[in-house]
PDB file of C-alpha atoms and ligand atoms in Angstrom:
ATOM      1  CA  UNK A  27       1.403  25.687   3.504  1.00  0.00           C
ATOM      2  CA  UNK A  28       0.890  25.149  -0.214  1.00  0.00           C
ATOM      3  CA  UNK A  29      -0.952  21.984  -1.305  1.00  0.00           C
ATOM      4  CA  UNK A  30       1.462  19.047  -1.553  1.00  0.00           C
ATOM      5  CA  UNK A  31       0.903  15.532  -2.844  1.00  0.00           C
ATOM      6  CA  UNK A  32       3.516  12.881  -2.105  1.00  0.00           C
ATOM      7  CA  UNK A  33       3.481   9.416  -3.684  1.00  0.00           C
ATOM      8  CA  UNK A  34       5.399   6.596  -2.019  1.00  0.00           C
ATOM      9  CA  UNK A  35       5.459   3.301  -3.904  1.00  0.00           C
ATOM     10  CA  UNK A  36       7.392   0.093  -3.522  1.00  0.00           C
ATOM     11  CA  UNK A  37       7.119  -3.625  -2.861  1.00  0.00           C
ATOM     12  CA  UNK A  38       5.815  -5.268   0.324  1.00  0.00           C
ATOM     13  CA  UNK A  39       8.001  -4.632   3.356  1.00  0.00           C
ATOM     14  CA  UNK A  40      10.038  -1.799   1.832  1.00  0.00           C
ATOM     15  CA  UNK A  41       8.996   0.453   4.720  1.00  0.00           C
ATOM     16  CA  UNK A  42       6.450   2.522   2.761  1.00  0.00           C
ATOM     17  CA  UNK A  43       3.592   2.511   5.221  1.00  0.00           C
ATOM     18  CA  UNK A  44       5.630   3.349   8.320  1.00  0.00           C
ATOM     19  CA  UNK A  45       7.506   6.087   6.491  1.00  0.00           C
ATOM     20  CA  UNK A  46       4.446   7.517   4.719  1.00  0.00           C
ATOM     21  CA  UNK A  47       2.409   7.625   7.925  1.00  0.00           C
ATOM     22  CA  UNK A  48       5.181   9.428   9.808  1.00  0.00           C
ATOM     23  CA  UNK A  49       5.792  11.935   6.992  1.00  0.00           C
ATOM     24  CA  UNK A  50       2.068  12.746   6.932  1.00  0.00           C
ATOM     25  CA  UNK A  51       2.161  13.155  10.702  1.00  0.00           C
ATOM     26  CA  UNK A  52       5.100  15.536  10.612  1.00  0.00           C
ATOM     27  CA  UNK A  53       3.660  17.597   7.784  1.00  0.00           C
ATOM     28  CA  UNK A  54       0.220  17.411   9.393  1.00  0.00           C
ATOM     29  CA  UNK A  55      -1.448  16.226   6.194  1.00  0.00           C
ATOM     30  CA  UNK A  56      -3.650  13.262   5.256  1.00  0.00           C
ATOM     31  CA  UNK A  57      -2.174   9.755   5.011  1.00  0.00           C
ATOM     32  CA  UNK A  58      -3.838   7.189   2.762  1.00  0.00           C
ATOM     33  CA  UNK A  59      -2.806   3.516   2.818  1.00  0.00           C
ATOM     34  CA  UNK A  60      -4.067   2.207  -0.520  1.00  0.00           C
ATOM     35  CA  UNK A  61      -2.892  -1.356   0.177  1.00  0.00           C
ATOM     36  CA  UNK A  62      -5.407  -1.431   3.024  1.00  0.00           C
ATOM     37  CA  UNK A  63      -8.185  -0.942   0.470  1.00  0.00           C
ATOM     38  CA  UNK A  64      -7.204  -4.019  -1.580  1.00  0.00           C
ATOM     39  CA  UNK A  65      -6.785  -5.917   1.697  1.00  0.00           C
ATOM     40  CA  UNK A  66     -10.273  -4.878   2.816  1.00  0.00           C
ATOM     41  CA  UNK A  67     -11.861  -6.272  -0.361  1.00  0.00           C
ATOM     42  CA  UNK A  68      -9.841  -9.479   0.083  1.00  0.00           C
ATOM     43  CA  UNK A  69     -10.949  -9.863   3.692  1.00  0.00           C
ATOM     44  CA  UNK A  70     -14.625  -9.466   2.802  1.00  0.00           C
ATOM     45  CA  UNK A  71     -14.383 -12.027  -0.025  1.00  0.00           C
ATOM     46  CA  UNK A  72     -12.591 -14.564   2.198  1.00  0.00           C
ATOM     47  CA  UNK A  73     -14.918 -13.983   5.150  1.00  0.00           C
ATOM     48  CA  UNK A  74     -17.831 -14.883   2.858  1.00  0.00           C
ATOM     49  CA  UNK A  75     -16.041 -18.124   1.995  1.00  0.00           C
ATOM     50  CA  UNK A  76     -15.653 -17.014  -1.631  1.00  0.00           C
ATOM     51  CA  UNK A  77     -12.721 -17.101  -4.044  1.00  0.00           C
ATOM     52  CA  UNK A  78     -10.381 -14.123  -4.372  1.00  0.00           C
ATOM     53  CA  UNK A  79      -9.650 -15.269  -7.929  1.00  0.00           C
ATOM     54  CA  UNK A  80     -13.228 -15.061  -9.233  1.00  0.00           C
ATOM     55  CA  UNK A  81     -13.858 -11.757 -11.007  1.00  0.00           C
ATOM     56  CA  UNK A  82     -17.670 -12.050 -10.677  1.00  0.00           C
ATOM     57  CA  UNK A  83     -17.332 -12.469  -6.919  1.00  0.00           C
ATOM     58  CA  UNK A  84     -14.965  -9.497  -6.756  1.00  0.00           C
ATOM     59  CA  UNK A  85     -17.307  -7.295  -8.768  1.00  0.00           C
ATOM     60  CA  UNK A  86     -20.253  -8.154  -6.507  1.00  0.00           C
ATOM     61  CA  UNK A  87     -18.290  -7.431  -3.362  1.00  0.00           C
ATOM     62  CA  UNK A  88     -16.872  -4.128  -4.627  1.00  0.00           C
ATOM     63  CA  UNK A  89     -20.330  -2.997  -5.769  1.00  0.00           C
ATOM     64  CA  UNK A  90     -21.927  -3.919  -2.456  1.00  0.00           C
ATOM     65  CA  UNK A  91     -19.503  -2.493   0.061  1.00  0.00           C
ATOM     66  CA  UNK A  92     -19.137   0.982   1.455  1.00  0.00           C
ATOM     67  CA  UNK A  93     -15.508   1.592   2.362  1.00  0.00           C
ATOM     68  CA  UNK A  94     -14.270   4.343   4.622  1.00  0.00           C
ATOM     69  CA  UNK A  95     -10.647   5.091   5.465  1.00  0.00           C
ATOM     70  CA  UNK A  96      -9.016   7.092   8.213  1.00  0.00           C
ATOM     71  CA  UNK A  97      -5.197   7.205   8.630  1.00  0.00           C
ATOM     72  CA  UNK A  98      -5.193   4.193  10.966  1.00  0.00           C
ATOM     73  CA  UNK A  99      -8.475   2.457  10.296  1.00  0.00           C
ATOM     74  CA  UNK A 100     -10.493   0.807   7.551  1.00  0.00           C
ATOM     75  CA  UNK A 101     -14.238   0.446   7.872  1.00  0.00           C
ATOM     76  CA  UNK A 102     -16.421  -1.642   5.598  1.00  0.00           C
ATOM     77  CA  UNK A 103     -20.155  -1.079   5.899  1.00  0.00           C
ATOM     78  CA  UNK A 104     -19.444   0.656   9.203  1.00  0.00           C
ATOM     79  CA  UNK A 105     -17.412  -2.219  10.711  1.00  0.00           C
ATOM     80  CA  UNK A 106     -13.785  -1.634  11.757  1.00  0.00           C
ATOM     81  CA  UNK A 107     -11.712  -4.355  10.036  1.00  0.00           C
ATOM     82  CA  UNK A 108      -8.283  -2.719  10.507  1.00  0.00           C
ATOM     83  CA  UNK A 109      -6.739  -5.721  12.303  1.00  0.00           C
ATOM     84  CA  UNK A 110      -8.547  -8.380  10.295  1.00  0.00           C
ATOM     85  CA  UNK A 111      -6.967  -7.197   7.009  1.00  0.00           C
ATOM     86  CA  UNK A 112      -3.415  -7.901   8.282  1.00  0.00           C
ATOM     87  CA  UNK A 113      -3.687 -11.667   8.732  1.00  0.00           C
ATOM     88  CA  UNK A 114      -1.427 -14.045   6.734  1.00  0.00           C
ATOM     89  CA  UNK A 115      -4.489 -15.402   4.919  1.00  0.00           C
ATOM     90  CA  UNK A 116      -5.372 -11.953   3.581  1.00  0.00           C
ATOM     91  CA  UNK A 117      -1.703 -11.292   2.640  1.00  0.00           C
ATOM     92  CA  UNK A 118      -1.558 -14.538   0.663  1.00  0.00           C
ATOM     93  CA  UNK A 119      -4.672 -13.695  -1.359  1.00  0.00           C
ATOM     94  CA  UNK A 120      -4.527  -9.943  -1.820  1.00  0.00           C
ATOM     95  CA  UNK A 121      -2.396  -9.999  -4.996  1.00  0.00           C
ATOM     96  CA  UNK A 122      -5.203 -11.808  -6.823  1.00  0.00           C
ATOM     97  CA  UNK A 123      -7.671  -9.122  -5.820  1.00  0.00           C
ATOM     98  CA  UNK A 124      -5.212  -6.347  -6.710  1.00  0.00           C
ATOM     99  CA  UNK A 125      -4.810  -7.693 -10.247  1.00  0.00           C
ATOM    100  CA  UNK A 126      -8.509  -7.445 -11.032  1.00  0.00           C
ATOM    101  CA  UNK A 127      -9.196  -4.551 -13.425  1.00  0.00           C
ATOM    102  CA  UNK A 128     -12.656  -3.739 -12.028  1.00  0.00           C
ATOM    103  CA  UNK A 129     -11.434  -3.714  -8.412  1.00  0.00           C
ATOM    104  CA  UNK A 130      -8.541  -1.437  -9.398  1.00  0.00           C
ATOM    105  CA  UNK A 131     -10.795   0.948 -11.299  1.00  0.00           C
ATOM    106  CA  UNK A 132     -13.082   1.344  -8.299  1.00  0.00           C
ATOM    107  CA  UNK A 133     -10.279   1.635  -5.749  1.00  0.00           C
ATOM    108  CA  UNK A 134      -8.391   4.217  -7.814  1.00  0.00           C
ATOM    109  CA  UNK A 135     -11.634   6.201  -8.215  1.00  0.00           C
ATOM    110  CA  UNK A 136     -12.037   6.235  -4.435  1.00  0.00           C
ATOM    111  CA  UNK A 137      -8.350   7.097  -3.867  1.00  0.00           C
ATOM    112  CA  UNK A 138      -8.581  10.069  -6.214  1.00  0.00           C
ATOM    113  CA  UNK A 139     -11.793  11.188  -4.546  1.00  0.00           C
ATOM    114  CA  UNK A 140     -10.284  11.005  -1.046  1.00  0.00           C
ATOM    115  CA  UNK A 141      -7.124  12.833  -2.147  1.00  0.00           C
ATOM    116  CA  UNK A 142      -9.293  15.413  -3.922  1.00  0.00           C
ATOM    117  CA  UNK A 143      -7.785  18.787  -3.703  1.00  0.00           C
ATOM    118  CA  UNK A 144      -6.000  18.406  -0.402  1.00  0.00           C
ATOM    119  CA  UNK A 145      -2.441  17.666   0.700  1.00  0.00           C
ATOM    120  CA  UNK A 146      -1.806  13.956   1.000  1.00  0.00           C
ATOM    121  CA  UNK A 147       0.840  11.273   1.397  1.00  0.00           C
ATOM    122  CA  UNK A 148      -0.348   8.136  -0.374  1.00  0.00           C
ATOM    123  CA  UNK A 149       1.446   4.813  -0.377  1.00  0.00           C
ATOM    124  CA  UNK A 150       0.937   1.857  -2.681  1.00  0.00           C
ATOM    125  CA  UNK A 151       2.233   0.341  -5.907  1.00  0.00           C
ATOM    126  CA  UNK A 152       0.823   2.571  -8.646  1.00  0.00           C
ATOM    127  CA  UNK A 153       0.439   5.925  -6.930  1.00  0.00           C
ATOM    128  CA  UNK A 154       3.138   7.766  -8.892  1.00  0.00           C
ATOM    129  CA  UNK A 155       2.399   5.981 -12.174  1.00  0.00           C
ATOM    130  CA  UNK A 156      -1.385   6.002 -12.096  1.00  0.00           C
ATOM    131  CA  UNK A 157      -3.271   7.454  -9.125  1.00  0.00           C
ATOM    132  CA  UNK A 158      -1.387  10.737  -8.659  1.00  0.00           C
ATOM    133  CA  UNK A 159       0.720  11.097 -11.841  1.00  0.00           C
ATOM    134  CA  UNK A 160       1.108  14.813 -11.073  1.00  0.00           C
ATOM    135  CA  UNK A 161       2.267  14.313  -7.481  1.00  0.00           C
ATOM    136  CA  UNK A 162       4.803  16.928  -6.366  1.00  0.00           C
ATOM    137  CA  UNK A 163       7.144  14.269  -4.995  1.00  0.00           C
ATOM    138  CA  UNK A 164       7.471  10.620  -5.922  1.00  0.00           C
ATOM    139  CA  UNK A 165       9.546   8.065  -4.051  1.00  0.00           C
ATOM    140  CA  UNK A 166      10.103   4.407  -4.854  1.00  0.00           C
ATOM    141  CA  UNK A 167      11.272   2.422  -1.838  1.00  0.00           C
ATOM    142  CA  UNK A 168      13.074  -0.900  -2.264  1.00  0.00           C
ATOM    143  CA  UNK A 169      14.924  -3.346   0.017  1.00  0.00           C
ATOM    144  CA  UNK A 170      16.314  -6.871  -0.356  1.00  0.00           C
ATOM    145  CA  UNK A 171      13.679  -9.615   0.005  1.00  0.00           C
ATOM    146  CA  UNK A 172      15.540 -11.038   3.015  1.00  0.00           C
ATOM    147  CA  UNK A 173      15.430  -7.704   4.833  1.00  0.00           C
ATOM    148  CA  UNK A 174      11.760  -7.231   3.938  1.00  0.00           C
ATOM    149  CA  UNK A 175      10.933 -10.721   5.190  1.00  0.00           C
ATOM    150  CA  UNK A 176      12.740  -9.976   8.478  1.00  0.00           C
ATOM    151  CA  UNK A 177      10.642  -6.819   8.914  1.00  0.00           C
ATOM    152  CA  UNK A 178       7.434  -8.755   8.228  1.00  0.00           C
ATOM    153  CA  UNK A 179       8.539 -11.479  10.641  1.00  0.00           C
ATOM    154  CA  UNK A 180       9.006  -9.044  13.484  1.00  0.00           C
ATOM    155  CA  UNK A 181       5.654  -7.304  12.737  1.00  0.00           C
ATOM    156  CA  UNK A 182       3.888 -10.653  12.685  1.00  0.00           C
ATOM    157  CA  UNK A 183       5.568 -11.909  15.834  1.00  0.00           C
ATOM    158  CA  UNK A 184       4.259  -8.838  17.687  1.00  0.00           C
ATOM    159  CA  UNK A 185       0.803  -9.970  16.631  1.00  0.00           C
ATOM    160  CA  UNK A 186       1.414 -13.515  17.846  1.00  0.00           C
ATOM    161  CA  UNK A 187       2.198 -15.166  14.483  1.00  0.00           C
ATOM    162  CA  UNK A 188       5.440 -17.144  14.481  1.00  0.00           C
ATOM    163  CA  UNK A 189       6.375 -17.711  10.815  1.00  0.00           C
ATOM    164  CA  UNK A 190       9.753 -19.017   9.547  1.00  0.00           C
ATOM    165  CA  UNK A 191      11.896 -16.528   7.601  1.00  0.00           C
ATOM    166  CA  UNK A 192      12.164 -18.831   4.576  1.00  0.00           C
ATOM    167  CA  UNK A 193       8.367 -18.972   4.278  1.00  0.00           C
ATOM    168  CA  UNK A 194       8.148 -15.183   4.387  1.00  0.00           C
ATOM    169  CA  UNK A 195      10.932 -14.707   1.810  1.00  0.00           C
ATOM    170  CA  UNK A 196       9.098 -17.099  -0.455  1.00  0.00           C
ATOM    171  CA  UNK A 197       5.780 -15.278   0.039  1.00  0.00           C
ATOM    172  CA  UNK A 198       7.363 -11.879  -0.584  1.00  0.00           C
ATOM    173  CA  UNK A 199       9.050 -13.107  -3.781  1.00  0.00           C
ATOM    174  CA  UNK A 200       5.753 -14.562  -5.009  1.00  0.00           C
ATOM    175  CA  UNK A 201       3.852 -11.365  -4.204  1.00  0.00           C
ATOM    176  CA  UNK A 202       6.506  -9.180  -5.903  1.00  0.00           C
ATOM    177  CA  UNK A 203       6.248 -11.337  -8.997  1.00  0.00           C
ATOM    178  CA  UNK A 204       2.446 -11.158  -9.121  1.00  0.00           C
ATOM    179  CA  UNK A 205       2.425  -7.406  -8.414  1.00  0.00           C
ATOM    180  CA  UNK A 206       5.121  -6.640 -11.013  1.00  0.00           C
ATOM    181  CA  UNK A 207       3.897  -8.882 -13.791  1.00  0.00           C
ATOM    182  CA  UNK A 208       0.163  -8.181 -13.687  1.00  0.00           C
ATOM    183  CA  UNK A 209      -1.355  -6.480 -16.699  1.00  0.00           C
ATOM    184  CA  UNK A 210      -3.176  -3.647 -14.963  1.00  0.00           C
ATOM    185  CA  UNK A 211      -0.989  -0.996 -13.298  1.00  0.00           C
ATOM    186  CA  UNK A 212       1.918  -3.262 -12.380  1.00  0.00           C
ATOM    187  CA  UNK A 213       4.390  -2.341  -9.643  1.00  0.00           C
ATOM    188  CA  UNK A 214       6.920  -0.198 -11.463  1.00  0.00           C
ATOM    189  CA  UNK A 215       9.074   2.785 -10.606  1.00  0.00           C
ATOM    190  CA  UNK A 216       7.809   5.982 -12.257  1.00  0.00           C
ATOM    191  CA  UNK A 217      10.419   7.634 -14.484  1.00  0.00           C
ATOM    192  CA  UNK A 218      10.405  10.734 -12.305  1.00  0.00           C
ATOM    193  CA  UNK A 219      10.451   8.932  -8.933  1.00  0.00           C
ATOM    194  CA  UNK A 220      13.421   8.982  -6.571  1.00  0.00           C
ATOM    195  CA  UNK A 221      14.579   5.447  -5.736  1.00  0.00           C
ATOM    196  CA  UNK A 222      15.499   4.797  -2.098  1.00  0.00           C
ATOM    197  CA  UNK A 223      17.140   1.506  -1.105  1.00  0.00           C
ATOM    198  CA  UNK A 224      16.128   1.104   2.543  1.00  0.00           C
ATOM    199  CA  UNK A 225      17.917  -2.234   3.145  1.00  0.00           C
ATOM    200  CA  UNK A 226      20.549  -0.711   5.404  1.00  0.00           C
ATOM    201  CA  UNK A 227      18.641   2.377   6.500  1.00  0.00           C
ATOM    202  CA  UNK A 228      16.662   2.966   9.675  1.00  0.00           C
ATOM    203  CA  UNK A 229      13.110   4.296   9.405  1.00  0.00           C
ATOM    204  CA  UNK A 230      14.337   7.637  10.768  1.00  0.00           C
ATOM    205  CA  UNK A 231      17.014   7.812   8.037  1.00  0.00           C
ATOM    206  CA  UNK A 232      14.456   7.160   5.298  1.00  0.00           C
ATOM    207  CA  UNK A 233      12.137   9.819   6.724  1.00  0.00           C
ATOM    208  CA  UNK A 234      15.048  12.288   6.910  1.00  0.00           C
ATOM    209  CA  UNK A 235      16.064  11.517   3.318  1.00  0.00           C
ATOM    210  CA  UNK A 236      12.532  12.174   2.056  1.00  0.00           C
ATOM    211  CA  UNK A 237      11.954  15.331   4.098  1.00  0.00           C
ATOM    212  CA  UNK A 238      15.254  16.773   2.887  1.00  0.00           C
ATOM    213  CA  UNK A 239      14.041  16.452  -0.675  1.00  0.00           C
ATOM    214  CA  UNK A 240      10.753  18.192  -0.073  1.00  0.00           C
ATOM    215  CA  UNK A 241      11.232  21.707  -1.166  1.00  0.00           C
ATOM    216  CA  UNK A 242      11.239  24.339   1.566  1.00  0.00           C
ATOM    217  CA  UNK A 243       8.424  26.158  -0.259  1.00  0.00           C
ATOM    218  CA  UNK A 244       6.094  23.379   0.877  1.00  0.00           C
ATOM    219  CA  UNK A 245       7.116  23.323   4.544  1.00  0.00           C
TER     220      UNK A 245
HETATM  221  O1   DC B  29       1.135  -2.650   0.819  1.00  0.00           O
HETATM  222  P1   DC B  29       0.297  -3.876   1.137  1.00  0.00           P
HETATM  223  O2   DC B  29       1.114  -5.104   1.419  1.00  0.00           O
HETATM  224  O3   DC B  29      -0.710  -3.626   2.202  1.00  0.00           O
HETATM  225  O4   DC B  29      -0.511  -4.153  -0.214  1.00  0.00           O
HETATM  226  C1   DC B  29      -1.395  -5.221  -0.327  1.00  0.00           C
HETATM  227  C2   DC B  29      -1.513  -5.670  -1.781  1.00  0.00           C
HETATM  228  O5   DC B  29      -2.226  -4.714  -2.549  1.00  0.00           O
HETATM  229  C3   DC B  29      -0.200  -5.950  -2.502  1.00  0.00           C
HETATM  230  O6   DC B  29      -0.184  -7.272  -2.978  1.00  0.00           O
HETATM  231  C4   DC B  29      -0.175  -5.004  -3.659  1.00  0.00           C
HETATM  232  C5   DC B  29      -1.554  -4.434  -3.752  1.00  0.00           C
HETATM  233  N1   DC B  29      -1.566  -2.993  -3.961  1.00  0.00           N
HETATM  234  C6   DC B  29      -1.705  -2.546  -5.250  1.00  0.00           C
HETATM  235  O7   DC B  29      -1.755  -3.349  -6.175  1.00  0.00           O
HETATM  236  N2   DC B  29      -1.796  -1.223  -5.495  1.00  0.00           N
HETATM  237  C7   DC B  29      -1.723  -0.334  -4.503  1.00  0.00           C
HETATM  238  N3   DC B  29      -1.808   0.972  -4.767  1.00  0.00           N
HETATM  239  C8   DC B  29      -1.536  -0.771  -3.170  1.00  0.00           C
HETATM  240  C9   DC B  29      -1.451  -2.133  -2.934  1.00  0.00           C
END
């Protein structure tokens, strides 16, 4: 198979991670969850009792930590923090970390290094616009905020968190706003990305839609 790089961007809860992971699985190529990297930095800052809005704190943390990613796990300084980065507290603070220019520079550097010269499916907010501008395929997934909040609610309830839908809609709207209006690499559809509205689609339908568009020369 020829080298293939696929960028999947979109707001929280649009189905990116589930779809990207499954596409990587089916194509037998690397999956990289870039949101997990910003979450990992956020978790470390919060676990030290520090502020996610202090750029000095963020710089220190990013310079001190050694981050390692596998398709399903995130390790910081050798410790598996894959579950710890998915808590509501991390979700509520991660946008502040993701808007910091120094954090972004370092994370993008690492993302490019991991992707290197191999086939990859990467999901995030700025993959098509910034991290892999030459990706072979670019998809931008969207869904209504109500549908995205429902998806988050069911994910969280499986983990034992019972959070009202209204609270989650509010959180998602706030996060979208912060992610789209920040100065550095805001969430934005790349001009050459294919937009997929997943509101009324099943995961399997989204995966099918994407795979159909991937040229047969790559498969
Ligand atoms: O996809 P997620 O919810 O795990 O992302 C967590 C946060 O990180 C989200 O607020 C947006 C930010 N993010 C980003 O700015 N750039 C990326 N490439 C991936 C995520």
